[in-house]
mmCIF file of C-alpha atoms and ligand atoms in Angstrom:
data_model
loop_
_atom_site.group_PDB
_atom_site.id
_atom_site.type_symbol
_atom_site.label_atom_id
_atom_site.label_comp_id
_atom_site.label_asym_id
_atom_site.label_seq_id
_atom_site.Cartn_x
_atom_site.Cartn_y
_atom_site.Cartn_z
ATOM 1 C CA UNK A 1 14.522 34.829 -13.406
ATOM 2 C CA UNK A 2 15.922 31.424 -13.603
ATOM 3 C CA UNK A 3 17.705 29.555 -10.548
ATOM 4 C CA UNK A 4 21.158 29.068 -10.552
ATOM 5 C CA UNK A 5 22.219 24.629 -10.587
ATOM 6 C CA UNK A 6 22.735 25.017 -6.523
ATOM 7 C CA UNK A 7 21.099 23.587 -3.593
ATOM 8 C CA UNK A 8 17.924 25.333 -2.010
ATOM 9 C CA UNK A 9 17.123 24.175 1.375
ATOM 10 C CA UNK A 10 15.192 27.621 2.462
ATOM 11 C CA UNK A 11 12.403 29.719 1.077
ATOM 12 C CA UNK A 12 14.745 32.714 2.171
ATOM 13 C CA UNK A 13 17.227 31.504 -0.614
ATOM 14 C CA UNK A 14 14.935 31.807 -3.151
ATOM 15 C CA UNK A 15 14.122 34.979 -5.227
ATOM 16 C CA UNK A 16 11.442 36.639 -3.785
ATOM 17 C CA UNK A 17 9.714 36.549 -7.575
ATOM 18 C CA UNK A 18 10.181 32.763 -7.799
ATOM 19 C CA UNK A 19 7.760 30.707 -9.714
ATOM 20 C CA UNK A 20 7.794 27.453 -11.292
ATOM 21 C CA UNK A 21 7.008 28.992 -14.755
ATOM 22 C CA UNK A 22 9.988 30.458 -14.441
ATOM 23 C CA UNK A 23 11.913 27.175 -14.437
ATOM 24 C CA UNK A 24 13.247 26.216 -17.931
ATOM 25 C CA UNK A 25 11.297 23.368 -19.405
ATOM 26 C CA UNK A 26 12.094 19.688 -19.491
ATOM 27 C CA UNK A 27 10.245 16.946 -21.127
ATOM 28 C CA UNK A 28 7.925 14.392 -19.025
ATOM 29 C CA UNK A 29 9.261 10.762 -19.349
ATOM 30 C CA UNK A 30 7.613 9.042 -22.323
ATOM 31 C CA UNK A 31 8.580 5.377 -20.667
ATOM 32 C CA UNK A 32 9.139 3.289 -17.465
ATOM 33 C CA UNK A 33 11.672 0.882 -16.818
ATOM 34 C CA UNK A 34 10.226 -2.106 -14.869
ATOM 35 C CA UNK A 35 11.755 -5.654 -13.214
ATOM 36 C CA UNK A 36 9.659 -8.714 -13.480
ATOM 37 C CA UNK A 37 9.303 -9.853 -9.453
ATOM 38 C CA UNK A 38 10.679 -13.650 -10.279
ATOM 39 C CA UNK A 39 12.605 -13.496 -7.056
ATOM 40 C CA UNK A 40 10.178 -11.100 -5.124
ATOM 41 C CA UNK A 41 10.617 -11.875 -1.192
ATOM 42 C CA UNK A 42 10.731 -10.300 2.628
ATOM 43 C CA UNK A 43 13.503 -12.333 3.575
ATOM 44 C CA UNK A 44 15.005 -9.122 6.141
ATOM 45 C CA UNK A 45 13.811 -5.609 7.673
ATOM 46 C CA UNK A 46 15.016 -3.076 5.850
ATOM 47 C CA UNK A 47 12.290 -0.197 6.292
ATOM 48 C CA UNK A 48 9.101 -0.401 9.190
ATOM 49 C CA UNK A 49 6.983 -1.738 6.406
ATOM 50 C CA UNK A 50 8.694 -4.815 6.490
ATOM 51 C CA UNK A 51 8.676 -5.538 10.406
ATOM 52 C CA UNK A 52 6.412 -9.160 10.614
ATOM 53 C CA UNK A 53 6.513 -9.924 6.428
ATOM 54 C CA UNK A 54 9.172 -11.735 6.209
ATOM 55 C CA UNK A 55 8.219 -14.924 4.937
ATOM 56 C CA UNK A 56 4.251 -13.154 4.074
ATOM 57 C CA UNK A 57 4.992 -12.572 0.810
ATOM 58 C CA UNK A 58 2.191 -14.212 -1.756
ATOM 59 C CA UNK A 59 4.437 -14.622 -4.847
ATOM 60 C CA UNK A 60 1.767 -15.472 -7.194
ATOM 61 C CA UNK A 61 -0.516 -12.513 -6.130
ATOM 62 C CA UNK A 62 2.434 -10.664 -6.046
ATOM 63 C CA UNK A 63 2.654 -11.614 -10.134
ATOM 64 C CA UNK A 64 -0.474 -10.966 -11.005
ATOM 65 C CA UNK A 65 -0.426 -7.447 -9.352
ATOM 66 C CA UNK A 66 2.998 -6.358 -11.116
ATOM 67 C CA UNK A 67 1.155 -7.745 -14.382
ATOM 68 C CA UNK A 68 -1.675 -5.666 -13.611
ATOM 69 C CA UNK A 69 0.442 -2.565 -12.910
ATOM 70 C CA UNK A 70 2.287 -2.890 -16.252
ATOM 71 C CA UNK A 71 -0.834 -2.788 -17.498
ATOM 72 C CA UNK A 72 -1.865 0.712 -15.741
ATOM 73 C CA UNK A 73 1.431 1.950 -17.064
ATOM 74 C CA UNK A 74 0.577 1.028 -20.527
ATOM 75 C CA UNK A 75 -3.109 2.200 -20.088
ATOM 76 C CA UNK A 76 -1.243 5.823 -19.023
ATOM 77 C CA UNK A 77 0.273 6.241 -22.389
ATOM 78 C CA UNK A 78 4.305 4.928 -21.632
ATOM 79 C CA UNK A 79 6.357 2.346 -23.341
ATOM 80 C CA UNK A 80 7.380 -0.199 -21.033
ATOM 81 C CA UNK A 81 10.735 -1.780 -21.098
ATOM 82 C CA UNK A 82 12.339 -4.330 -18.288
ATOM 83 C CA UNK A 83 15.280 -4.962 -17.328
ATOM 84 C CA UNK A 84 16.305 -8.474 -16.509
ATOM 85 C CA UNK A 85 16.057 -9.545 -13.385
ATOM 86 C CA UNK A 86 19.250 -10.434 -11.235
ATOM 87 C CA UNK A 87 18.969 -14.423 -9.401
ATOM 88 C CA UNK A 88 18.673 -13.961 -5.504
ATOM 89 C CA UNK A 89 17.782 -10.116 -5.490
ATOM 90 C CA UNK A 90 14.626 -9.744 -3.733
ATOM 91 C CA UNK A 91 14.214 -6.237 -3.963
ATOM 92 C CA UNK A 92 15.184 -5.988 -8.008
ATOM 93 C CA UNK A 93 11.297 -5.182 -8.632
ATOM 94 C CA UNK A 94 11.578 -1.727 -7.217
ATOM 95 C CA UNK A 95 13.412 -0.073 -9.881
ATOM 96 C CA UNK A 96 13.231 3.356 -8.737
ATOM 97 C CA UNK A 97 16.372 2.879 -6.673
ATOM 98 C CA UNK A 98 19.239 1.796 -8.564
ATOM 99 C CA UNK A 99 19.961 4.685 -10.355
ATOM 100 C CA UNK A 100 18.510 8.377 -10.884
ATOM 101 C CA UNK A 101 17.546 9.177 -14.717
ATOM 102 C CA UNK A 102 16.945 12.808 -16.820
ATOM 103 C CA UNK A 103 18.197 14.538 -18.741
ATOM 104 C CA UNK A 104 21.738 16.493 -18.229
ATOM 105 C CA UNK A 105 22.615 19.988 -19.603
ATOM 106 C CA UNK A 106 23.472 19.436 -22.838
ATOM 107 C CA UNK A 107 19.877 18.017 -23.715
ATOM 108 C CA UNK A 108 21.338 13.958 -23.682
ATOM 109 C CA UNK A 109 20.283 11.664 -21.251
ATOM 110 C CA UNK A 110 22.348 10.674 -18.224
ATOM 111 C CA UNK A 111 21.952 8.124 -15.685
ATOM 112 C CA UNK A 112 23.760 7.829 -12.490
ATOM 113 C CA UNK A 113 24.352 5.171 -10.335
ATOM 114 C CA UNK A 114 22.851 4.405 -6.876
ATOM 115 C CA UNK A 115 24.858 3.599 -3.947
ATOM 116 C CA UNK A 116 22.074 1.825 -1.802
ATOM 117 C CA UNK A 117 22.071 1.478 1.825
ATOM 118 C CA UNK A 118 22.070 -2.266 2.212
ATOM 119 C CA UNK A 119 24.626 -4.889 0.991
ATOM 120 C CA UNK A 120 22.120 -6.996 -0.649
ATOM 121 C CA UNK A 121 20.329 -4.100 -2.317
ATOM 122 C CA UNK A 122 24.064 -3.173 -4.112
ATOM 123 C CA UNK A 123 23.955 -6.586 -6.357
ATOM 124 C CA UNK A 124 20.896 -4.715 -7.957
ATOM 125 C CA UNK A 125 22.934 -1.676 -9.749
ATOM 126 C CA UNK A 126 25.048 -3.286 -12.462
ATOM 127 C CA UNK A 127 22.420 -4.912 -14.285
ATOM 128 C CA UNK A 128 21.197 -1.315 -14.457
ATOM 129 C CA UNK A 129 24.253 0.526 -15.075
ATOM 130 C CA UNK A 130 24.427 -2.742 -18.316
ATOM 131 C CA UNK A 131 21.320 -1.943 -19.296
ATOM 132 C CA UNK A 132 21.136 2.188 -20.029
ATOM 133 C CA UNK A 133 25.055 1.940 -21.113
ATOM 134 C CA UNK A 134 23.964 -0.832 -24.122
ATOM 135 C CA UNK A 135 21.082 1.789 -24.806
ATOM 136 C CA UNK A 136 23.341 4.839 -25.672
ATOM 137 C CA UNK A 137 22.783 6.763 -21.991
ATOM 138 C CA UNK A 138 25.682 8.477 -20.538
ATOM 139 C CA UNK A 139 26.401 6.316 -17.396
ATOM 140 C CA UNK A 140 27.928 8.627 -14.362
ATOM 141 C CA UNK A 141 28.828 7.813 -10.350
ATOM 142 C CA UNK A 142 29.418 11.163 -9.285
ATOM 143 C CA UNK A 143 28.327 10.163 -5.381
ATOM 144 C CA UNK A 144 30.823 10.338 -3.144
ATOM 145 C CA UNK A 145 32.435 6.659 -1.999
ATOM 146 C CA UNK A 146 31.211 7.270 1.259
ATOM 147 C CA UNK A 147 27.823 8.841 0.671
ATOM 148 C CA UNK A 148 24.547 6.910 0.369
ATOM 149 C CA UNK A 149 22.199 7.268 -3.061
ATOM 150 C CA UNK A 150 19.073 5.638 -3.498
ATOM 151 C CA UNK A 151 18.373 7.102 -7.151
ATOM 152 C CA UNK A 152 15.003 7.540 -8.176
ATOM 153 C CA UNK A 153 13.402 7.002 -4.611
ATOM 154 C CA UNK A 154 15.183 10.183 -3.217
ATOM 155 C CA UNK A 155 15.235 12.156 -6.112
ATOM 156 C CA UNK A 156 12.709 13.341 -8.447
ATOM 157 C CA UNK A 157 12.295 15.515 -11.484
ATOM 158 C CA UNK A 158 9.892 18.609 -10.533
ATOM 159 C CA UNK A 159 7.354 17.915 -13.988
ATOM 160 C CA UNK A 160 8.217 19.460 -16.732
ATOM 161 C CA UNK A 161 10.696 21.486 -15.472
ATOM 162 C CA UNK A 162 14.113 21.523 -15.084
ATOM 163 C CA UNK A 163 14.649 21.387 -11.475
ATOM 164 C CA UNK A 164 15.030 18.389 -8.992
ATOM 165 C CA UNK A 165 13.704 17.732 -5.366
ATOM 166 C CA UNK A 166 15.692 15.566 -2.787
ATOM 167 C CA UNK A 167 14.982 13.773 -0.004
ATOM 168 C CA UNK A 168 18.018 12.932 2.414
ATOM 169 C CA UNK A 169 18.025 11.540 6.039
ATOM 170 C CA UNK A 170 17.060 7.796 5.850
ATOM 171 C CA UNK A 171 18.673 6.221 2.660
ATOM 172 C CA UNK A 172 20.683 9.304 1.119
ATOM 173 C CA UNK A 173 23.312 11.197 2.877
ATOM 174 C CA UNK A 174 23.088 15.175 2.807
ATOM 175 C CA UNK A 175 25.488 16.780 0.044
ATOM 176 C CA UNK A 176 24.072 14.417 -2.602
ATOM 177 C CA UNK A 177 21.880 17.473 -3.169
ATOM 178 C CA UNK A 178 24.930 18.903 -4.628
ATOM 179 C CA UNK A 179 26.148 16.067 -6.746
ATOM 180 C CA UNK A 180 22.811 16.284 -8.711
ATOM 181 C CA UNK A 181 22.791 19.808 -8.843
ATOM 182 C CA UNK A 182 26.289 19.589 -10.845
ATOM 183 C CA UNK A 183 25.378 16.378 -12.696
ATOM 184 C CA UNK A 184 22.569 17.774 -14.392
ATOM 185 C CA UNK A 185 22.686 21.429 -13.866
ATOM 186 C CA UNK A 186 20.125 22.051 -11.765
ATOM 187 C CA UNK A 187 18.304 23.657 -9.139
ATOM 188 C CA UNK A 188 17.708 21.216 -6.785
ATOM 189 C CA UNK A 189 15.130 21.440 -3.643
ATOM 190 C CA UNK A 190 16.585 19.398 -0.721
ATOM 191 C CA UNK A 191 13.949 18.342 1.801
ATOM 192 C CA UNK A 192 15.008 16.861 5.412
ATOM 193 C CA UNK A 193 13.004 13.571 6.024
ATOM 194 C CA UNK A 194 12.712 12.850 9.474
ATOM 195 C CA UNK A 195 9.752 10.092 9.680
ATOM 196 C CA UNK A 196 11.431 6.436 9.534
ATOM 197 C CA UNK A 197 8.044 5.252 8.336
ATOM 198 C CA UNK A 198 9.054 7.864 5.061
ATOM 199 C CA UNK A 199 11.955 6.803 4.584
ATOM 200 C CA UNK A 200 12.654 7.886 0.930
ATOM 201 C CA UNK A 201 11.335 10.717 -0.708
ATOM 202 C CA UNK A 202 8.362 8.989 -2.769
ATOM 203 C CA UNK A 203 6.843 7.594 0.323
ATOM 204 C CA UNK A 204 5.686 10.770 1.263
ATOM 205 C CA UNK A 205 5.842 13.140 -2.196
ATOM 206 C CA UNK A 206 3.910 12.632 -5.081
ATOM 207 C CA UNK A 207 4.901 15.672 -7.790
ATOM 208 C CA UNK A 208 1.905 15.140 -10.023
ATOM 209 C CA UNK A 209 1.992 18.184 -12.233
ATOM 210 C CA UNK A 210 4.019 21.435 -12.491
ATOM 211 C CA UNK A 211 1.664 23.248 -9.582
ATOM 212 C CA UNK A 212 0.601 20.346 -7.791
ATOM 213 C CA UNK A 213 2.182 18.061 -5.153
ATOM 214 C CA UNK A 214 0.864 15.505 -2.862
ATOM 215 C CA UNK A 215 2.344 15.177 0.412
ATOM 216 C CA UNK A 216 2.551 13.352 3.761
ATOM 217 C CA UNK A 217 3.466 16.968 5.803
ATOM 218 C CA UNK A 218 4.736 15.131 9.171
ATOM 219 C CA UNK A 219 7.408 13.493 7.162
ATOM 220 C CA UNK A 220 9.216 16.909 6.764
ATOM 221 C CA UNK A 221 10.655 19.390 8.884
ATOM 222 C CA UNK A 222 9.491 23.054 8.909
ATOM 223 C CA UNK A 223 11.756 24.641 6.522
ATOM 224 C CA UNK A 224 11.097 21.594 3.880
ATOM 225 C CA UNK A 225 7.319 21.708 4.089
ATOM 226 C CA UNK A 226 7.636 26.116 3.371
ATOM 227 C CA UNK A 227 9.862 24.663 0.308
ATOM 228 C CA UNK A 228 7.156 22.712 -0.747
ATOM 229 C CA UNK A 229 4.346 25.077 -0.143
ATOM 230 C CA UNK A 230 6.620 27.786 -2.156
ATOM 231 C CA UNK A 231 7.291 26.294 -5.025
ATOM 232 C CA UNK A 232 4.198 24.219 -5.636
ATOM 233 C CA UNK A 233 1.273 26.545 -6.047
ATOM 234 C CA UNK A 234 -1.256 23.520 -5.254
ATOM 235 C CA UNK A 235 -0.416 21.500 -2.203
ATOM 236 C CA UNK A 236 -2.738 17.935 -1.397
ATOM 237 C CA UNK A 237 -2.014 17.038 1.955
ATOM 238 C CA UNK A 238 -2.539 12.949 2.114
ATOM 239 C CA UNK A 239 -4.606 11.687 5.395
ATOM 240 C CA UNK A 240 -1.594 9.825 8.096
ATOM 241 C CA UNK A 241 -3.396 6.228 7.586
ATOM 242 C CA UNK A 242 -3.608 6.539 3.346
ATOM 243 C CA UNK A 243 -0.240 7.690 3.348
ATOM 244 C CA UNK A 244 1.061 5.069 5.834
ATOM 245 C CA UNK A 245 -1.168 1.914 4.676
ATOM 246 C CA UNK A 246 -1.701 2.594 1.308
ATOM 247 C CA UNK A 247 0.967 4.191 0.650
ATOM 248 C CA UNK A 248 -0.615 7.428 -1.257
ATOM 249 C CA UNK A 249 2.380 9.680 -1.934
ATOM 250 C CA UNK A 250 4.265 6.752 -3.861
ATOM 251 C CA UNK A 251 1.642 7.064 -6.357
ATOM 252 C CA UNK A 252 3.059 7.598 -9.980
ATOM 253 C CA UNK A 253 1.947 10.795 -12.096
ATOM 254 C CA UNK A 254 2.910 11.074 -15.732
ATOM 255 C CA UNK A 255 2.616 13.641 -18.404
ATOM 256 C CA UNK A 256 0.593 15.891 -16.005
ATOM 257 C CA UNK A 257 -2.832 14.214 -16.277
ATOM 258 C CA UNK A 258 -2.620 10.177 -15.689
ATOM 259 C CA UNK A 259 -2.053 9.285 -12.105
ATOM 260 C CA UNK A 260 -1.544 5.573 -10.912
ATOM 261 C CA UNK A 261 -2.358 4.711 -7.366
ATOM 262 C CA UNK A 262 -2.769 2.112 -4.774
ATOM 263 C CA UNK A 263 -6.166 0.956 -4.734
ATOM 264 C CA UNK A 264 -6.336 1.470 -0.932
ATOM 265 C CA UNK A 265 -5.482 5.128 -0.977
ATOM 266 C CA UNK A 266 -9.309 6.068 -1.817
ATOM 267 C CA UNK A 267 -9.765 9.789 -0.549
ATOM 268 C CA UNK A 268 -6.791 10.452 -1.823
ATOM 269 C CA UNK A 269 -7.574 8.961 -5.305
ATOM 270 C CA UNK A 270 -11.178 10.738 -4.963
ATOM 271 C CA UNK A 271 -9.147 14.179 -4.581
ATOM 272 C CA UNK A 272 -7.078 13.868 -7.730
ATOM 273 C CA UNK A 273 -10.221 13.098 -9.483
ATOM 274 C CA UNK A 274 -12.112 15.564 -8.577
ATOM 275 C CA UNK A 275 -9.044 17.933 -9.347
ATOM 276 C CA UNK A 276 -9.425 16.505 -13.429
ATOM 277 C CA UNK A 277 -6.764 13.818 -13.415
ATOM 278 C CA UNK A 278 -7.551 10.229 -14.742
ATOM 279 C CA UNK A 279 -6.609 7.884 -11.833
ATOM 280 C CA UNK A 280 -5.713 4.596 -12.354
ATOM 281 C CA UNK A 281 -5.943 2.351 -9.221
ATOM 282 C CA UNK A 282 -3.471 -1.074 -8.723
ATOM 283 C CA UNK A 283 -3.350 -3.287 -5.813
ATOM 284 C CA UNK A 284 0.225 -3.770 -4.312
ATOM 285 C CA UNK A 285 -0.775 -5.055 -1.084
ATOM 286 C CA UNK A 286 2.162 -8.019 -1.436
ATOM 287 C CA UNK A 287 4.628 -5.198 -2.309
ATOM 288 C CA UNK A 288 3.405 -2.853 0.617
ATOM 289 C CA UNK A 289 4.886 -5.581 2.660
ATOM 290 C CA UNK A 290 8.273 -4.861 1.579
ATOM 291 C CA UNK A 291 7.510 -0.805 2.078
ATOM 292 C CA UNK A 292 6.985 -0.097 -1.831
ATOM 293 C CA UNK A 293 3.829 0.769 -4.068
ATOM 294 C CA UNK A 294 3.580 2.188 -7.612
ATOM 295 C CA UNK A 295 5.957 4.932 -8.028
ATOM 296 C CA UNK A 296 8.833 2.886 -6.121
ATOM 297 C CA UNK A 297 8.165 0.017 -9.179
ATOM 298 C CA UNK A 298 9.206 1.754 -12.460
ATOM 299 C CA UNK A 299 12.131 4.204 -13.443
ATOM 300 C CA UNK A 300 11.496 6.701 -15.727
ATOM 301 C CA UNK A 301 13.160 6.995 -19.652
ATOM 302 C CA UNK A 302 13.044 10.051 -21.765
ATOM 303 C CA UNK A 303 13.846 9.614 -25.180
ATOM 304 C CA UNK A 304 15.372 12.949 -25.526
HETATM 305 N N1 LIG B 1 12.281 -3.218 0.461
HETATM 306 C C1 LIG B 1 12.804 -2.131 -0.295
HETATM 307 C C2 LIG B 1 13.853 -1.391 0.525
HETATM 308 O O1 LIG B 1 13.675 -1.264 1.705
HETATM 309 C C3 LIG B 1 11.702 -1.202 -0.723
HETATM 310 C C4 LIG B 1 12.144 -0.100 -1.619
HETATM 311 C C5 LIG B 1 11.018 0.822 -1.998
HETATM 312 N N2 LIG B 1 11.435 1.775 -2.929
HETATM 313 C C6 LIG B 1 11.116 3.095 -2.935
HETATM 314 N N3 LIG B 1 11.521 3.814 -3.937
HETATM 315 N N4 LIG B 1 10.474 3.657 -1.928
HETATM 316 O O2 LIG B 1 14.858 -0.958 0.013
#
């Protein structure tokens, strides 16, 4: 039976025949939307990661390793677009965050708009909001004035199926859950975080194919890890020091088989391989200082 477009924040709320299978199908993004890092700094703290960077940033190693990881995103099969970046915003390069992208009931893509945490971070979203608008995507703000979004680093599509998690606590405020739900007409899984050092959802979930996840466990509460360990049949559980210093679960999985990764996260990359997925390994040890990796660097596009 198919879910109704609500909120699910217990195993008890789900039929007691659930299974992903059962979700209707949605196509995997064919292309990432990326920021050049021109203005790339630490200048503040906004996230443990960045506690004793500011100022540590390497901006020409930080070049050559966004270079390199358009280059793993090619090598994975997606068109790569950018966006332009905005003078003065250091965090631009993490595109995940300005806005949350899929598509919406009626098959046509939609892309809301982010309402980030920090002053400086809010500059970021109209260059977005410019760029899918000139590119024929339905722009909507459904978030509440008063309610915290941070897009694609709280939310993510379950792959290949039409069904969203969430991840609220640190840089989204609970009852976005049901914004998306309506917005696209979804189920959507909400997951408690309640680890600062996991602050958004892709910190410590990776959804790599329909029946697999990879997670950081201590990051959720009880009733958000039995989510997770009822809908995904497969379940990697990441070791505390890949998932803190490399940054494992922000790796980036696409089309069910390609999986980018931080170069540091090796037991974690051995797993997927041994599980049949081609891992491609980056080093973003100068944007681990700001508390991002791979998945935190792109947005996805459909071309629906
Ligand atoms: N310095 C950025 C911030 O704190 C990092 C954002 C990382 N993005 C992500 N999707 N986890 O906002």
């Amino acid at each position: 039976m198919t879910l109704t477009a609500r909120v699910f924040n217990d195993v008890a709320d789900l039929p007691a025949d659930f299974a992903v299978e059962h979700l209707p199908a949605m196509p995997h993004a064919d292309g990432v939307l990326v920021c050049p890092p021109d203005d790339f700094d630490v200048i503040d703290v906004k996230n443990p990661y960045m506690a004793g960077q500011v100022g540590q940033v390497d901006r020409t190693l930080a070049r050559r390793q966004w270079e390199a990881l358009v280059t793993a995103f090619r090598d994975a099969g997606l068109r790569v677009e950018r966006v332009p970046p905005t003078t003065a915003c250091e965090d631009m390069v993490f595109t995940a965050n300005q806005t949350f992208t899929g598509i919406d009931g009626a098959g046509k893509p939609l892309c809301l708009l982010s309402h980030m945490r920090h002053e400086s971070r809010r500059r970021e979203v109209p260059a977005f909001g410019e760029w899918f608008r000139a590119r024929g995507w339905r722009i909507d703000d459904p978030t509440p004035a008063t309610s915290l979004f941070e897009g694609g680093g709280d939310a993510l599509w379950h792959p290949g199926r039409r069904a969203i998690w969430m991840g609220r606590g640190f840089r989204s405020s609970p009852g976005v859950d049901a914004v998306l739900a309506a917005a696209f007409e979804v189920p959507v899984f909400s997951l408690r975080l309640v680890d600062e050092r996991f602050y958004h959802l892709d910190t410590c979930l990776s959804a790599i194919d329909e029946h697999t996840a990879l997670i950081f466990p201590a990051a959720f509460d009880a009733q958000g890890l039995a989510l997770l360990h009822r809908v995904f049949p497969r379940v990697v559980e990441v070791p505390e020091h890949e998932a803190e210093r490399a940054m494992a679960c922000n790796a980036a999985a696409f089309r069910g088989r390609y999986v980018v990764i931080e170069r540091r996260a090796e037991s974690t990359a051995r797993k997927l391989q041994a599980l049949g997925y081609r891992v491609l390994s980056v080093d973003t040890s100068e944007f681990m200082k700001s508390g991002g990796s791979v998945f935190c660097m792109k947005q996805v596009l459909f071309s629906a």
